[in-house]
Tab-separated table of C-alpha atoms and ligand atoms in Angstrom:
chain	number	residue	atom	x	y	z
A	5	UNK	CA	128.394	53.921	67.998
A	6	UNK	CA	125.708	53.887	70.704
A	7	UNK	CA	122.131	53.735	69.419
A	8	UNK	CA	120.244	57.002	68.863
A	9	UNK	CA	117.037	55.239	69.838
A	10	UNK	CA	116.001	51.688	70.562
A	11	UNK	CA	112.703	49.810	71.016
A	12	UNK	CA	112.813	47.975	74.352
A	13	UNK	CA	110.095	45.882	76.021
A	14	UNK	CA	109.820	48.700	78.601
A	15	UNK	CA	109.497	51.539	76.069
A	16	UNK	CA	111.511	53.516	73.516
A	17	UNK	CA	114.964	54.367	74.820
A	18	UNK	CA	116.472	57.624	73.510
A	19	UNK	CA	120.025	58.899	73.792
A	20	UNK	CA	119.486	62.392	75.234
A	21	UNK	CA	121.038	64.604	72.553
A	22	UNK	CA	120.483	67.752	74.622
A	23	UNK	CA	123.127	66.481	77.055
A	24	UNK	CA	125.837	65.554	74.502
A	25	UNK	CA	128.789	65.814	74.228
A	26	UNK	CA	129.537	65.958	77.949
A	27	UNK	CA	126.944	63.449	79.188
A	28	UNK	CA	125.806	60.180	77.607
A	29	UNK	CA	122.429	59.676	79.275
A	30	UNK	CA	119.154	58.124	78.122
A	31	UNK	CA	115.455	58.926	78.346
A	32	UNK	CA	113.003	55.992	78.358
A	33	UNK	CA	109.654	56.970	76.846
A	34	UNK	CA	106.915	54.612	78.056
A	35	UNK	CA	103.946	56.258	76.333
A	36	UNK	CA	103.159	58.021	73.049
A	37	UNK	CA	102.868	61.277	74.995
A	38	UNK	CA	106.426	60.853	76.277
A	39	UNK	CA	107.672	60.075	72.744
A	40	UNK	CA	106.017	63.303	71.577
A	41	UNK	CA	107.788	65.250	74.320
A	42	UNK	CA	111.147	63.705	73.401
A	43	UNK	CA	110.678	64.790	69.772
A	44	UNK	CA	109.409	68.305	70.624
A	45	UNK	CA	112.243	68.919	73.091
A	46	UNK	CA	114.852	67.608	70.595
A	47	UNK	CA	116.085	64.887	72.898
A	48	UNK	CA	115.893	63.002	69.620
A	49	UNK	CA	116.221	65.094	66.443
A	50	UNK	CA	117.101	64.695	62.821
A	51	UNK	CA	114.523	64.013	60.133
A	52	UNK	CA	114.978	60.226	59.690
A	53	UNK	CA	115.310	59.643	63.450
A	54	UNK	CA	112.185	61.740	64.020
A	55	UNK	CA	110.311	59.655	61.443
A	56	UNK	CA	111.124	56.333	63.071
A	57	UNK	CA	110.585	57.794	66.562
A	58	UNK	CA	107.108	58.969	65.555
A	59	UNK	CA	106.345	55.541	64.113
A	60	UNK	CA	107.451	53.972	67.396
A	61	UNK	CA	105.315	56.550	69.203
A	62	UNK	CA	102.193	55.434	67.326
A	63	UNK	CA	103.146	51.794	67.852
A	64	UNK	CA	103.655	52.203	71.607
A	65	UNK	CA	100.401	54.116	71.853
A	66	UNK	CA	98.520	51.250	70.232
A	67	UNK	CA	100.493	48.561	72.050
A	68	UNK	CA	99.898	50.103	75.482
A	69	UNK	CA	96.207	50.871	74.879
A	70	UNK	CA	93.825	49.472	77.489
A	71	UNK	CA	90.756	49.628	75.269
A	72	UNK	CA	88.897	46.404	74.440
A	73	UNK	CA	86.999	47.408	71.299
A	74	UNK	CA	88.280	48.302	67.833
A	75	UNK	CA	86.049	51.383	67.627
A	76	UNK	CA	87.546	52.762	70.830
A	77	UNK	CA	91.070	51.879	69.682
A	78	UNK	CA	90.523	53.608	66.341
A	79	UNK	CA	89.422	56.759	68.180
A	80	UNK	CA	92.580	56.544	70.292
A	81	UNK	CA	94.759	56.117	67.179
A	82	UNK	CA	93.432	59.439	65.864
A	83	UNK	CA	94.512	61.172	69.083
A	84	UNK	CA	97.894	59.423	69.123
A	85	UNK	CA	98.661	60.424	65.527
A	86	UNK	CA	97.496	64.010	66.021
A	87	UNK	CA	99.608	64.362	69.163
A	88	UNK	CA	102.771	63.183	67.413
A	89	UNK	CA	102.011	65.195	64.249
A	90	UNK	CA	101.857	68.383	66.327
A	91	UNK	CA	105.438	68.074	67.627
A	92	UNK	CA	107.542	69.566	64.797
A	93	UNK	CA	106.257	70.792	61.388
A	94	UNK	CA	109.197	70.793	58.955
A	95	UNK	CA	110.624	67.267	58.706
A	96	UNK	CA	108.209	65.418	56.428
A	97	UNK	CA	109.680	62.157	57.760
A	98	UNK	CA	107.613	62.686	60.932
A	99	UNK	CA	104.373	62.523	58.946
A	100	UNK	CA	105.717	59.673	56.824
A	101	UNK	CA	106.481	57.668	59.975
A	102	UNK	CA	103.058	58.317	61.501
A	103	UNK	CA	101.327	57.553	58.212
A	104	UNK	CA	103.105	54.246	57.670
A	105	UNK	CA	101.886	52.859	61.013
A	106	UNK	CA	98.438	54.403	60.642
A	107	UNK	CA	98.033	52.899	57.143
A	108	UNK	CA	99.043	49.478	58.460
A	109	UNK	CA	96.550	49.844	61.310
A	110	UNK	CA	93.744	50.721	58.884
A	111	UNK	CA	94.598	47.788	56.585
A	112	UNK	CA	94.576	45.373	59.525
A	113	UNK	CA	91.223	46.672	60.808
A	114	UNK	CA	89.707	46.411	57.319
A	115	UNK	CA	91.102	42.873	57.113
A	116	UNK	CA	89.331	41.851	60.328
A	117	UNK	CA	92.421	41.504	62.543
A	118	UNK	CA	91.871	41.374	66.295
A	119	UNK	CA	93.466	43.831	68.730
A	120	UNK	CA	96.241	41.459	69.812
A	121	UNK	CA	97.246	40.836	66.176
A	122	UNK	CA	97.214	44.579	65.454
A	123	UNK	CA	99.385	45.368	68.466
A	124	UNK	CA	102.017	42.837	67.455
A	125	UNK	CA	102.012	43.947	63.811
A	126	UNK	CA	102.447	47.688	64.446
A	127	UNK	CA	105.370	47.106	66.817
A	128	UNK	CA	107.028	44.820	64.266
A	129	UNK	CA	106.483	47.437	61.515
A	130	UNK	CA	108.070	50.219	63.593
A	131	UNK	CA	111.078	48.006	64.321
A	132	UNK	CA	111.290	47.112	60.638
A	133	UNK	CA	111.405	50.854	59.819
A	134	UNK	CA	114.340	51.199	62.211
A	135	UNK	CA	116.261	48.503	60.310
A	136	UNK	CA	115.286	49.976	56.945
A	137	UNK	CA	116.593	53.398	57.988
A	138	UNK	CA	120.028	52.029	58.795
A	139	UNK	CA	120.051	50.083	55.530
A	140	UNK	CA	119.033	53.247	53.651
A	141	UNK	CA	121.893	55.191	55.233
A	142	UNK	CA	124.384	52.540	54.139
A	143	UNK	CA	122.904	52.571	50.619
A	144	UNK	CA	123.238	56.355	50.507
A	145	UNK	CA	126.843	55.927	51.548
A	146	UNK	CA	127.443	53.395	48.796
A	147	UNK	CA	125.867	55.661	46.157
A	148	UNK	CA	127.435	58.885	47.390
A	149	UNK	CA	130.992	57.861	48.326
A	150	UNK	CA	132.331	58.370	44.795
A	151	UNK	CA	131.150	61.998	44.853
A	152	UNK	CA	133.394	62.786	47.808
A	153	UNK	CA	136.950	64.055	47.200
A	154	UNK	CA	139.595	61.324	47.076
A	155	UNK	CA	141.622	63.599	49.321
A	156	UNK	CA	140.335	66.753	50.884
A	157	UNK	CA	138.100	68.589	53.311
A	158	UNK	CA	134.313	68.323	53.379
A	159	UNK	CA	132.155	70.909	55.098
A	160	UNK	CA	128.920	69.846	56.737
A	161	UNK	CA	126.215	71.859	58.474
A	162	UNK	CA	124.187	70.725	61.486
A	163	UNK	CA	124.162	66.998	62.194
A	164	UNK	CA	123.041	64.546	59.552
A	165	UNK	CA	124.830	61.623	61.092
A	166	UNK	CA	124.098	58.525	63.119
A	167	UNK	CA	122.496	60.841	65.685
A	168	UNK	CA	120.002	62.136	63.105
A	169	UNK	CA	119.098	58.662	61.899
A	170	UNK	CA	118.818	55.172	63.361
A	171	UNK	CA	122.519	54.743	62.678
A	172	UNK	CA	125.395	55.442	60.247
A	173	UNK	CA	123.914	58.742	59.052
A	174	UNK	CA	122.851	60.337	55.785
A	175	UNK	CA	125.356	63.098	54.988
A	176	UNK	CA	127.846	61.704	57.509
A	177	UNK	CA	127.066	58.226	56.208
A	178	UNK	CA	128.366	59.305	52.803
A	179	UNK	CA	131.524	60.619	54.466
A	180	UNK	CA	131.903	57.365	56.452
A	181	UNK	CA	131.429	55.281	53.301
A	182	UNK	CA	133.989	57.319	51.377
A	183	UNK	CA	136.544	56.878	54.143
A	184	UNK	CA	135.752	53.142	54.264
A	185	UNK	CA	136.498	53.074	50.531
A	186	UNK	CA	139.915	54.648	50.968
A	187	UNK	CA	139.201	58.369	50.625
A	188	UNK	CA	141.328	60.603	52.846
A	189	UNK	CA	138.766	63.068	54.145
A	190	UNK	CA	138.701	65.435	57.073
A	191	UNK	CA	135.547	67.231	58.112
A	192	UNK	CA	134.772	70.857	58.873
A	193	UNK	CA	131.651	71.011	61.045
A	194	UNK	CA	129.676	74.243	61.267
A	195	UNK	CA	128.789	74.723	64.924
A	196	UNK	CA	125.199	75.417	63.793
A	197	UNK	CA	123.743	77.884	66.219
A	198	UNK	CA	121.615	78.069	68.208
A	199	UNK	CA	121.182	74.347	69.052
A	200	UNK	CA	124.832	73.586	68.160
A	201	UNK	CA	124.187	70.261	66.415
A	202	UNK	CA	127.555	70.587	64.667
A	203	UNK	CA	129.712	71.604	67.603
A	204	UNK	CA	128.048	69.201	70.039
A	205	UNK	CA	126.779	66.258	67.962
A	206	UNK	CA	128.684	65.997	64.659
A	207	UNK	CA	132.022	66.575	66.365
A	208	UNK	CA	131.150	64.030	69.070
A	209	UNK	CA	130.080	61.238	66.729
A	210	UNK	CA	132.849	61.708	64.153
A	211	UNK	CA	135.550	61.788	66.830
A	212	UNK	CA	134.168	58.495	68.172
A	213	UNK	CA	134.929	57.122	64.693
A	214	UNK	CA	138.396	58.720	64.673
A	215	UNK	CA	137.423	60.952	61.744
A	216	UNK	CA	139.457	64.187	61.830
A	217	UNK	CA	136.990	66.948	62.599
A	218	UNK	CA	137.294	70.699	63.060
A	219	UNK	CA	134.485	72.870	64.397
A	220	UNK	CA	134.014	76.356	62.954
A	221	UNK	CA	131.630	79.163	63.729
A	222	UNK	CA	128.755	79.592	61.268
A	223	UNK	CA	130.289	82.793	59.858
A	224	UNK	CA	133.629	81.237	58.866
A	225	UNK	CA	132.783	78.976	55.889
A	226	UNK	CA	133.017	81.731	53.256
A	227	UNK	CA	136.500	82.733	54.351
A	228	UNK	CA	137.736	79.125	54.292
A	229	UNK	CA	136.158	78.559	50.871
A	230	UNK	CA	137.910	81.661	49.530
A	231	UNK	CA	141.218	80.169	50.717
A	232	UNK	CA	140.595	76.852	48.918
A	233	UNK	CA	140.194	74.955	52.191
A	234	UNK	CA	136.942	73.180	51.247
A	235	UNK	CA	136.527	70.679	48.400
A	236	UNK	CA	132.875	69.699	48.908
A	237	UNK	CA	129.839	70.410	51.055
A	238	UNK	CA	127.375	67.718	52.142
A	239	UNK	CA	124.285	68.229	54.295
A	240	UNK	CA	121.119	66.400	55.263
A	241	UNK	CA	117.538	67.450	54.632
A	242	UNK	CA	114.240	67.693	56.432
A	243	UNK	CA	111.957	68.022	53.432
A	244	UNK	CA	112.699	67.954	49.701
A	245	UNK	CA	109.973	69.446	47.509
A	246	UNK	CA	108.983	67.900	44.183
A	247	UNK	CA	111.228	70.367	42.346
A	248	UNK	CA	114.291	69.647	44.506
A	249	UNK	CA	114.067	72.726	46.740
A	250	UNK	CA	115.439	71.481	50.058
A	251	UNK	CA	114.639	72.467	53.633
A	252	UNK	CA	117.449	71.886	56.069
A	253	UNK	CA	118.873	73.433	59.219
A	254	UNK	CA	118.959	77.220	59.303
A	255	UNK	CA	122.167	78.426	57.678
A	256	UNK	CA	122.214	75.766	54.959
A	257	UNK	CA	120.875	78.199	52.342
A	258	UNK	CA	123.730	80.630	53.065
A	259	UNK	CA	126.316	77.843	52.778
A	260	UNK	CA	124.842	76.746	49.430
A	261	UNK	CA	125.255	80.230	47.950
A	262	UNK	CA	128.825	80.467	49.214
A	263	UNK	CA	129.561	77.048	47.668
A	264	UNK	CA	128.053	78.141	44.344
A	265	UNK	CA	130.135	81.310	44.371
A	266	UNK	CA	133.305	79.316	44.959
A	267	UNK	CA	132.547	76.499	42.504
A	268	UNK	CA	132.349	73.923	45.301
A	269	UNK	CA	129.903	70.973	44.858
A	270	UNK	CA	126.965	71.116	47.297
A	271	UNK	CA	125.382	67.713	48.001
A	272	UNK	CA	122.245	66.783	49.887
A	273	UNK	CA	121.928	63.281	51.327
A	274	UNK	CA	118.495	62.126	52.439
A	275	UNK	CA	116.393	58.962	52.490
A	276	UNK	CA	113.434	58.806	50.111
A	277	UNK	CA	111.080	59.384	53.059
A	278	UNK	CA	112.345	63.005	53.031
A	279	UNK	CA	111.016	63.650	49.527
A	280	UNK	CA	107.568	65.234	49.612
A	281	UNK	CA	105.854	65.066	46.209
A	282	UNK	CA	102.816	66.825	47.689
A	283	UNK	CA	104.901	69.959	48.238
A	284	UNK	CA	105.645	71.321	44.776
A	285	UNK	CA	108.269	73.920	45.677
A	286	UNK	CA	110.223	75.137	48.678
A	287	UNK	CA	107.667	77.916	49.202
A	288	UNK	CA	105.274	75.257	50.480
A	289	UNK	CA	107.576	73.906	53.200
A	290	UNK	CA	106.520	74.956	56.742
A	291	UNK	CA	109.428	76.424	58.692
A	292	UNK	CA	109.494	75.670	62.412
A	293	UNK	CA	109.937	78.694	64.671
A	294	UNK	CA	111.550	77.684	67.948
A	295	UNK	CA	111.748	79.361	71.376
A	296	UNK	CA	113.610	82.671	71.690
A	297	UNK	CA	115.493	81.268	74.684
A	298	UNK	CA	117.483	79.035	72.309
A	299	UNK	CA	119.024	82.289	71.007
A	300	UNK	CA	119.040	84.470	74.128
A	301	UNK	CA	120.666	81.870	76.391
A	302	UNK	CA	123.683	79.561	76.205
A	303	UNK	CA	124.063	76.854	78.853
A	304	UNK	CA	121.378	78.644	80.856
A	305	UNK	CA	123.260	81.969	80.837
A	306	UNK	CA	121.510	84.961	79.292
A	307	UNK	CA	123.546	86.620	76.523
A	308	UNK	CA	121.171	89.299	75.205
A	309	UNK	CA	119.526	92.332	76.833
A	310	UNK	CA	116.023	91.865	78.226
A	311	UNK	CA	113.348	92.754	75.668
A	312	UNK	CA	115.496	92.601	72.516
A	313	UNK	CA	113.725	91.158	69.453
A	314	UNK	CA	114.658	87.555	68.536
A	315	UNK	CA	114.377	85.532	65.315
A	316	UNK	CA	114.694	81.736	65.587
A	317	UNK	CA	113.580	79.926	62.410
A	318	UNK	CA	114.937	76.375	62.782
A	319	UNK	CA	115.209	75.743	59.008
A	320	UNK	CA	115.662	77.475	55.690
A	321	UNK	CA	115.143	76.397	52.088
A	322	UNK	CA	117.946	75.912	49.576
A	323	UNK	CA	116.666	76.400	46.014
A	324	UNK	CA	117.274	73.383	43.794
A	325	UNK	CA	119.534	75.435	41.521
A	326	UNK	CA	122.175	75.482	44.265
A	327	UNK	CA	122.079	71.688	44.780
A	328	UNK	CA	124.677	69.746	42.784
A	329	UNK	CA	123.055	66.347	43.470
A	330	UNK	CA	120.694	64.660	45.918
A	331	UNK	CA	121.965	61.333	47.234
A	332	UNK	CA	119.251	58.859	48.208
A	333	UNK	CA	119.213	55.140	48.964
A	334	UNK	CA	117.599	54.624	45.551
A	335	UNK	CA	120.403	56.403	43.736
A	336	UNK	CA	121.627	59.881	42.874
A	337	UNK	CA	119.234	62.569	41.675
A	338	UNK	CA	120.452	65.380	39.439
A	339	UNK	CA	118.752	68.412	37.932
A	340	UNK	CA	116.180	68.876	36.572
A	341	UNK	CA	114.888	67.404	39.831
A	342	UNK	CA	111.203	67.352	38.884
A	343	UNK	CA	112.087	64.869	36.164
A	344	UNK	CA	114.685	62.824	38.047
A	345	UNK	CA	112.469	62.530	41.150
A	346	UNK	CA	109.478	61.511	39.026
A	347	UNK	CA	111.551	58.901	37.164
A	348	UNK	CA	113.029	57.420	40.346
A	349	UNK	CA	109.607	57.375	42.030
A	350	UNK	CA	108.331	55.166	39.221
A	351	UNK	CA	111.104	52.609	39.648
A	352	UNK	CA	110.232	49.401	41.563
A	353	UNK	CA	112.154	49.383	44.848
A	354	UNK	CA	113.394	46.377	46.856
A	355	UNK	CA	112.701	46.338	50.615
A	356	UNK	CA	115.919	47.295	52.369
A	357	UNK	CA	117.243	45.090	55.149
A	358	UNK	CA	120.082	46.312	57.395
B	425	LIG	C1	119.674	63.399	58.540
B	425	LIG	S1	118.875	64.866	58.234
B	425	LIG	C2	118.929	65.659	59.779
B	425	LIG	C3	118.487	67.086	59.687
B	425	LIG	O1	117.644	67.395	60.796
B	425	LIG	C4	118.251	68.461	61.502
B	425	LIG	O2	117.328	69.298	62.104
B	425	LIG	P1	117.053	69.147	63.707
B	425	LIG	O3	118.383	68.917	64.359
B	425	LIG	O4	116.396	70.464	64.079
B	425	LIG	O5	116.102	67.979	63.833
B	425	LIG	C5	119.036	69.180	60.454
B	425	LIG	O6	118.212	69.935	59.611
B	425	LIG	C6	119.661	68.009	59.748
B	425	LIG	O7	120.207	68.282	58.521
């Protein structure tokens, strides 16, 4: 699997996900401003990948700074963090990634570190986060594999795979781990309009792993569930509130209700950096509204009449009551989620190494 993103001496190299599946091309971001553009334009997307990308964006901003005084650098860090924080509002991982580098910067300044030491440390921390993300995905796979059908079809929505993380994937990581442990699973991938993460990205990455994959339109899942074609649903997440309400790609909420109606388990797989204890319920999760042209056009060709109204919320919120379990690298959370999240938060956690 080719890397979603990679720290290079020349900058942060991103696989251009807007060009997949027909072109495998890369975008090299050499400044924090260019990293912000890559995130905003969804050249890189997916909550965990966004989090590490933002961390690398802060790190490259500090590393490439020309300033010679700590006061001036601290003023720059504020601008760098604000620029990256303004890219996309829903995935809490973005703010987690920015905050982890910013907190390290502040600790180093308070400890009297010089600029050269700070630059080295923030780059190392961002690269460490990259490794931790891959390790977290593999841990999620290890925890979640047993929840997957021994034999059967799993529906997924959007892309929560290697392309949404630093590698291996969250929801798709659980599917990969189950297959590695002998499960016979094929995947149904919702195309996931309008950005088509399922049709373009999930299908592309699973076929590279020789995992049998079928793409369906977003209005087909209910019919296939009613025919007994789906044994489980697993999706990623962009922000999980303290009560387990989960924001994910638009359309996830509808799938969760269909799964409930048909008695099909509905799993969420997400690293702990997706859990936002400061947001008490799903009502508090900001939903990104994206450009109307994502809906009105396909491959640059207009599909709707001029002047028609357009809705394009990029996410929706699945109430916790529709979530069978939340698979994290720390273990599996079950309802009542307020209690299980609080209990798992209190547990001492080892540092993950990939
Ligand atoms: C591994 S979670 C990825 C998560 O992010 C996606 O959103 P986007 O493609 O807009 O960044 C989608 O919600 C996925 O489930």
